[in-house]
Amino acid sequence: MRQTPIEMRYRQIIEACIEISETCIAGKPDKRPTTGDILRRPEKEEAGNWSIVPVTPVVDWISSLSRLMESIKRMAVTSPEPRTIRGEESKALQLQPGPSQPGDRRPADKSFWLDATSNAKCYMLSSRLLKVTWGESPEHWKWITLPDSRFAECAELLNVYWLAVIGEIATEDLTPGTRYAVYLVYKLTGTAVGLRGGQTQRSSLRLYGEITVSTGKVSVDVVPAAARGMAAGVAYPVARGDGWMELKLAEFAADEKLLGEKKVIVDFREENDHVKKSGLVVEGMEFRPNK
């Protein structure tokens, strides 16, 4: 059956979209097309000469194409169906590049969603986006795939004396006027060493340019309240609904002053070089409204 001009034009647009999708899936993250590249292709197709087709079908077609274009824009920064992390507490949307493991469709870098109550932006940075001391040394850390993680990979600590996990987020990615809390999302293996038995770590909040805003004592060890003794001022973890633990590292307000900075940097450290540490599994660092 011979196609009408409008059908032929629509087919060209669909083929362009398919080509873009295949390029994004097949290419390495640093070689994938930019948002501008993605939008430029269908915009060129859309700029064709419509004088040869009736007005009403064209209006309907352009309306349909407009919706398609919006989907492509979202595709430029989003990934497929997300794994929500807090049920009713989030309107889940997923961000960032595809998987680092063949056949694994989970995101490699970060997830994004909107808080259901405030509509504020929330983020989880995967361990791949965090700065992990000795993270690329197979003697100290290994990268593993876990079925209950939202990300394609997690970092498991094998053997270090100096432990540091650092996450940072651009202030332009935050929702103005929101007070945020930052959490380390992790697990301890059954054979964890140097992280239990009253050991504490340090957290800090810095702004771009190394300006320290706050510091605190934290512990990744799950210690019952009755057994915490005299360790006043130490933040302890709580269990999440997704099978992981979360430890609050810092709080900050996305006010006018902070938004004038470039980035917010959050540190988790244990710098006692006399204590060997192992058995910490890091899924990521989460930024969400403080409640």
Short mmCIF file of C-alpha atoms in Angstrom, two decimals:
data_model
loop_
_atom_site.label_atom_id
_atom_site.label_comp_id
_atom_site.label_asym_id
_atom_site.label_seq_id
_atom_site.Cartn_x
_atom_site.Cartn_y
_atom_site.Cartn_z
CA MET A 1 0.00 0.00 0.00
CA ARG A 2 1.36 3.40 -0.97
CA GLN A 3 1.99 5.72 1.97
CA THR A 4 0.71 9.27 2.13
CA PRO A 5 3.25 12.09 2.57
CA ILE A 6 2.23 12.51 6.20
CA GLU A 7 2.74 8.79 6.85
CA MET A 8 6.14 8.87 5.20
CA ARG A 9 7.19 11.87 7.28
CA TYR A 10 5.98 10.23 10.48
CA ARG A 11 7.91 7.07 9.60
CA GLN A 12 11.09 9.12 9.13
CA ILE A 13 10.68 10.63 12.59
CA ILE A 14 10.10 7.23 14.21
CA GLU A 15 13.17 5.79 12.46
CA ALA A 16 15.23 8.74 13.69
CA CYS A 17 14.05 8.10 17.24
CA ILE A 18 14.90 4.41 16.99
CA GLU A 19 18.35 5.25 15.69
CA ILE A 20 18.91 7.65 18.60
CA SER A 21 17.79 5.02 21.11
CA GLU A 22 20.10 2.38 19.65
CA THR A 23 23.01 4.83 19.71
CA CYS A 24 22.38 5.63 23.38
CA ILE A 25 22.11 1.97 24.35
CA ALA A 26 25.13 0.76 22.39
CA GLY A 27 27.53 3.61 23.05
CA LYS A 28 29.78 4.22 26.00
CA PRO A 29 28.47 6.90 28.42
CA ASP A 30 31.10 9.42 27.36
CA LYS A 31 30.39 8.80 23.66
CA ARG A 32 26.60 9.06 23.79
CA PRO A 33 24.88 11.99 22.03
CA THR A 34 24.20 15.09 24.06
CA THR A 35 20.70 16.38 24.71
CA GLY A 36 21.24 18.90 21.93
CA ASP A 37 22.27 16.17 19.49
CA ILE A 38 19.20 14.14 20.36
CA LEU A 39 16.81 17.05 19.89
CA ARG A 40 18.46 18.38 16.74
CA ARG A 41 17.72 15.27 14.68
CA PRO A 42 13.91 15.17 15.02
CA GLU A 43 13.76 18.97 14.87
CA LYS A 44 15.33 18.75 11.42
CA GLU A 45 12.73 16.19 10.44
CA GLU A 46 9.97 18.37 11.84
CA ALA A 47 11.12 21.31 9.73
CA GLY A 48 10.00 19.63 6.50
CA ASN A 49 7.63 21.20 3.95
CA TRP A 50 4.00 20.55 4.97
CA SER A 51 2.39 22.43 2.09
CA ILE A 52 1.67 19.21 0.22
CA VAL A 53 -0.69 17.77 2.83
CA PRO A 54 -4.07 18.92 4.15
CA VAL A 55 -4.05 21.33 7.10
CA THR A 56 -6.07 19.30 9.63
CA PRO A 57 -3.94 16.12 9.46
CA VAL A 58 -0.84 18.27 9.76
CA VAL A 59 -2.15 19.94 12.93
CA ASP A 60 -2.96 16.54 14.42
CA TRP A 61 0.42 15.19 13.34
CA ILE A 62 2.35 18.12 14.80
CA SER A 63 0.46 17.73 18.07
CA SER A 64 1.45 14.08 18.15
CA LEU A 65 5.02 14.94 17.21
CA SER A 66 5.15 17.55 19.96
CA ARG A 67 4.31 14.88 22.52
CA LEU A 68 6.94 12.64 20.97
CA MET A 69 9.52 15.41 21.21
CA GLU A 70 8.77 15.86 24.90
CA SER A 71 9.33 12.13 25.41
CA ILE A 72 12.67 12.38 23.61
CA LYS A 73 13.71 15.28 25.84
CA ARG A 74 12.96 13.15 28.88
CA MET A 75 14.78 10.22 27.31
CA ALA A 76 17.88 12.40 27.06
CA VAL A 77 18.15 12.47 30.86
CA THR A 78 16.08 9.54 32.06
CA SER A 79 16.25 5.79 32.04
CA PRO A 80 13.47 3.17 31.94
CA GLU A 81 10.97 2.19 34.62
CA PRO A 82 12.46 3.10 38.01
CA ARG A 83 12.72 1.09 41.19
CA THR A 84 11.02 3.30 43.77
CA ILE A 85 12.75 3.40 47.10
CA ARG A 86 10.22 4.66 49.55
CA GLY A 87 6.80 3.62 48.28
CA GLU A 88 4.28 6.40 48.89
CA GLU A 89 7.01 8.88 49.81
CA SER A 90 8.22 9.35 46.26
CA LYS A 91 7.08 10.01 42.73
CA ALA A 92 9.82 8.04 41.08
CA LEU A 93 11.69 9.10 38.00
CA GLN A 94 15.03 7.61 37.08
CA LEU A 95 18.05 9.48 35.75
CA GLN A 96 21.38 8.87 34.12
CA PRO A 97 23.21 6.45 31.87
CA GLY A 98 22.55 2.83 31.30
CA PRO A 99 24.02 -0.21 33.00
CA SER A 100 27.66 -1.08 33.36
CA GLN A 101 26.98 -4.81 33.26
CA PRO A 102 25.76 -6.51 30.04
CA GLY A 103 22.04 -7.19 30.21
CA ASP A 104 21.57 -5.22 33.45
CA ARG A 105 19.10 -2.40 32.83
CA ARG A 106 19.60 -0.73 36.20
CA PRO A 107 21.21 2.73 36.11
CA ALA A 108 24.93 2.93 36.76
CA ASP A 109 25.25 6.42 38.16
CA LYS A 110 22.26 7.94 39.94
CA SER A 111 18.52 7.95 40.44
CA PHE A 112 16.16 10.90 40.71
CA TRP A 113 12.62 11.31 42.02
CA LEU A 114 10.29 13.95 43.40
CA ASP A 115 9.23 13.96 47.02
CA ALA A 116 5.51 13.21 47.16
CA THR A 117 4.82 15.79 49.87
CA SER A 118 6.93 18.77 48.84
CA ASN A 119 7.64 17.94 45.20
CA ALA A 120 11.31 18.65 45.97
CA LYS A 121 14.03 17.00 43.91
CA CYS A 122 15.67 13.95 45.48
CA TYR A 123 18.77 12.11 44.35
CA MET A 124 20.67 8.94 45.08
CA LEU A 125 24.27 8.96 43.86
CA SER A 126 25.58 5.47 43.22
CA SER A 127 28.91 4.32 44.62
CA ARG A 128 30.31 4.79 41.10
CA LEU A 129 29.65 8.54 41.39
CA LEU A 130 31.20 8.81 44.84
CA LYS A 131 34.86 9.47 45.49
CA VAL A 132 36.02 6.34 47.31
CA THR A 133 39.59 6.27 48.59
CA TRP A 134 41.41 3.37 46.89
CA GLY A 135 38.14 2.63 45.06
CA GLU A 136 39.89 1.49 41.88
CA SER A 137 42.37 -0.75 43.69
CA PRO A 138 41.22 -4.41 43.60
CA GLU A 139 43.24 -5.04 46.74
CA HIS A 140 41.07 -2.62 48.70
CA TRP A 141 37.62 -2.56 47.07
CA LYS A 142 35.67 -4.70 44.66
CA TRP A 143 32.67 -3.83 42.53
CA ILE A 144 29.77 -6.24 42.95
CA THR A 145 26.26 -6.72 41.58
CA LEU A 146 23.48 -7.23 44.13
CA PRO A 147 19.88 -8.15 43.26
CA ASP A 148 18.39 -5.81 45.87
CA SER A 149 20.27 -2.72 44.71
CA ARG A 150 18.75 -0.15 42.39
CA PHE A 151 22.15 0.29 40.74
CA ALA A 152 24.13 -1.98 38.46
CA GLU A 153 27.10 -2.02 40.84
CA CYS A 154 27.93 -1.49 44.50
CA ALA A 155 31.32 -1.06 46.17
CA GLU A 156 32.44 -3.61 48.77
CA LEU A 157 35.31 -2.73 51.09
CA LEU A 158 37.94 -5.48 51.27
CA ASN A 159 40.83 -4.00 53.21
CA VAL A 160 41.77 -0.41 54.09
CA TYR A 161 43.09 1.54 57.04
CA TRP A 162 42.11 4.94 55.65
CA LEU A 163 38.42 4.99 54.72
CA ALA A 164 36.81 7.92 52.92
CA VAL A 165 33.59 8.12 50.88
CA ILE A 166 32.73 11.52 49.42
CA GLY A 167 29.64 12.64 47.52
CA GLU A 168 28.93 15.96 45.89
CA ILE A 169 25.95 17.55 44.20
CA ALA A 170 25.59 20.75 42.18
CA THR A 171 23.48 23.35 43.95
CA GLU A 172 21.59 24.00 40.71
CA ASP A 173 20.16 20.47 41.02
CA LEU A 174 18.51 21.23 44.36
CA THR A 175 15.03 22.59 45.02
CA PRO A 176 15.29 26.13 46.46
CA GLY A 177 13.88 26.59 49.95
CA THR A 178 14.17 22.90 50.84
CA ARG A 179 16.00 21.60 53.88
CA TYR A 180 17.88 18.49 52.80
CA ALA A 181 19.31 15.53 54.68
CA VAL A 182 22.12 13.41 53.27
CA TYR A 183 22.38 9.68 53.96
CA LEU A 184 24.97 7.00 53.37
CA VAL A 185 23.09 3.92 52.10
CA TYR A 186 25.00 0.74 52.85
CA LYS A 187 25.20 -2.73 54.40
CA LEU A 188 27.73 -4.45 56.64
CA THR A 189 28.74 -7.99 55.78
CA GLY A 190 28.73 -10.67 58.45
CA THR A 191 32.53 -10.60 58.48
CA ALA A 192 32.93 -6.82 58.75
CA VAL A 193 36.08 -5.74 60.59
CA GLY A 194 36.94 -2.44 62.27
CA LEU A 195 33.44 -1.00 61.89
CA ARG A 196 31.68 -2.60 64.86
CA GLY A 197 32.14 -2.65 68.60
CA GLY A 198 31.84 1.04 69.31
CA GLN A 199 33.95 2.31 66.44
CA THR A 200 32.82 5.73 65.22
CA GLN A 201 33.45 7.67 62.04
CA ARG A 202 33.28 11.33 61.07
CA SER A 203 30.98 13.13 58.67
CA SER A 204 31.28 16.65 57.32
CA LEU A 205 29.48 19.04 55.02
CA ARG A 206 31.58 21.29 52.80
CA LEU A 207 30.88 23.80 50.08
CA TYR A 208 32.79 23.97 46.83
CA GLY A 209 36.09 25.56 47.72
CA GLU A 210 36.65 23.46 50.86
CA ILE A 211 34.59 25.67 53.19
CA THR A 212 33.53 23.36 56.03
CA VAL A 213 29.98 24.04 57.21
CA SER A 214 29.45 21.28 59.76
CA THR A 215 30.98 18.09 61.16
CA GLY A 216 29.62 15.24 63.24
CA LYS A 217 30.27 11.80 64.69
CA VAL A 218 28.52 8.83 63.11
CA SER A 219 28.62 5.05 63.34
CA VAL A 220 27.76 2.47 60.68
CA ASP A 221 27.41 -0.15 63.41
CA VAL A 222 23.85 -1.15 64.29
CA VAL A 223 23.84 -0.58 68.04
CA PRO A 224 20.63 -0.90 70.11
CA ALA A 225 19.75 2.32 71.92
CA ALA A 226 20.15 0.66 75.32
CA ALA A 227 23.71 -0.38 74.46
CA ARG A 228 24.99 2.95 73.18
CA GLY A 229 26.33 3.97 76.57
CA MET A 230 28.04 7.33 76.81
CA ALA A 231 28.46 7.84 73.07
CA ALA A 232 26.49 11.08 73.09
CA GLY A 233 26.19 13.03 69.89
CA VAL A 234 26.79 10.02 67.65
CA ALA A 235 24.36 9.41 64.77
CA TYR A 236 23.40 5.77 64.26
CA PRO A 237 21.83 4.05 61.25
CA VAL A 238 18.25 2.94 60.73
CA ALA A 239 16.86 0.20 58.51
CA ARG A 240 15.23 1.19 55.23
CA GLY A 241 12.28 -0.46 53.60
CA ASP A 242 14.42 -1.68 50.69
CA GLY A 243 16.71 -3.93 52.74
CA TRP A 244 19.56 -1.44 53.19
CA MET A 245 20.70 0.72 56.10
CA GLU A 246 20.88 4.50 56.02
CA LEU A 247 23.07 6.74 58.15
CA LYS A 248 22.39 10.47 58.27
CA LEU A 249 25.61 12.32 57.51
CA ALA A 250 24.48 15.94 57.28
CA GLU A 251 21.67 18.44 56.90
CA PHE A 252 21.59 21.71 55.00
CA ALA A 253 19.13 24.29 53.74
CA ALA A 254 19.02 25.08 50.04
CA ASP A 255 18.66 28.78 50.79
CA GLU A 256 19.80 31.75 48.74
CA LYS A 257 23.26 31.79 50.31
CA LEU A 258 23.96 28.10 49.68
CA LEU A 259 22.55 28.22 46.16
CA GLY A 260 25.14 30.88 45.42
CA GLU A 261 27.81 28.20 45.80
CA LYS A 262 28.68 25.68 43.09
CA LYS A 263 28.47 22.39 44.96
CA VAL A 264 27.64 20.74 48.26
CA ILE A 265 30.20 18.12 49.32
CA VAL A 266 29.51 15.48 51.98
CA ASP A 267 32.25 13.33 53.51
CA PHE A 268 32.16 10.05 55.43
CA ARG A 269 35.57 9.19 56.91
CA GLU A 270 37.39 6.88 59.30
CA GLU A 271 41.00 7.93 59.40
CA ASN A 272 42.32 5.79 62.26
CA ASP A 273 45.20 4.16 60.44
CA HIS A 274 45.72 1.71 63.30
CA VAL A 275 42.41 -0.05 62.64
CA LYS A 276 41.98 -2.30 59.62
CA LYS A 277 38.53 -2.03 58.08
CA SER A 278 36.53 -4.32 55.77
CA GLY A 279 32.99 -5.48 55.06
CA LEU A 280 31.28 -2.17 54.21
CA VAL A 281 29.06 -2.40 51.11
CA VAL A 282 28.16 1.03 49.74
CA GLU A 283 25.12 1.44 47.51
CA GLY A 284 25.25 5.21 47.38
CA MET A 285 24.57 8.57 49.00
CA GLU A 286 21.05 9.98 49.10
CA PHE A 287 19.93 13.62 49.14
CA ARG A 288 16.27 14.14 50.10
CA PRO A 289 14.10 16.54 52.12
CA ASN A 290 14.69 16.27 55.86
CA LYS A 291 11.61 15.06 57.73
#
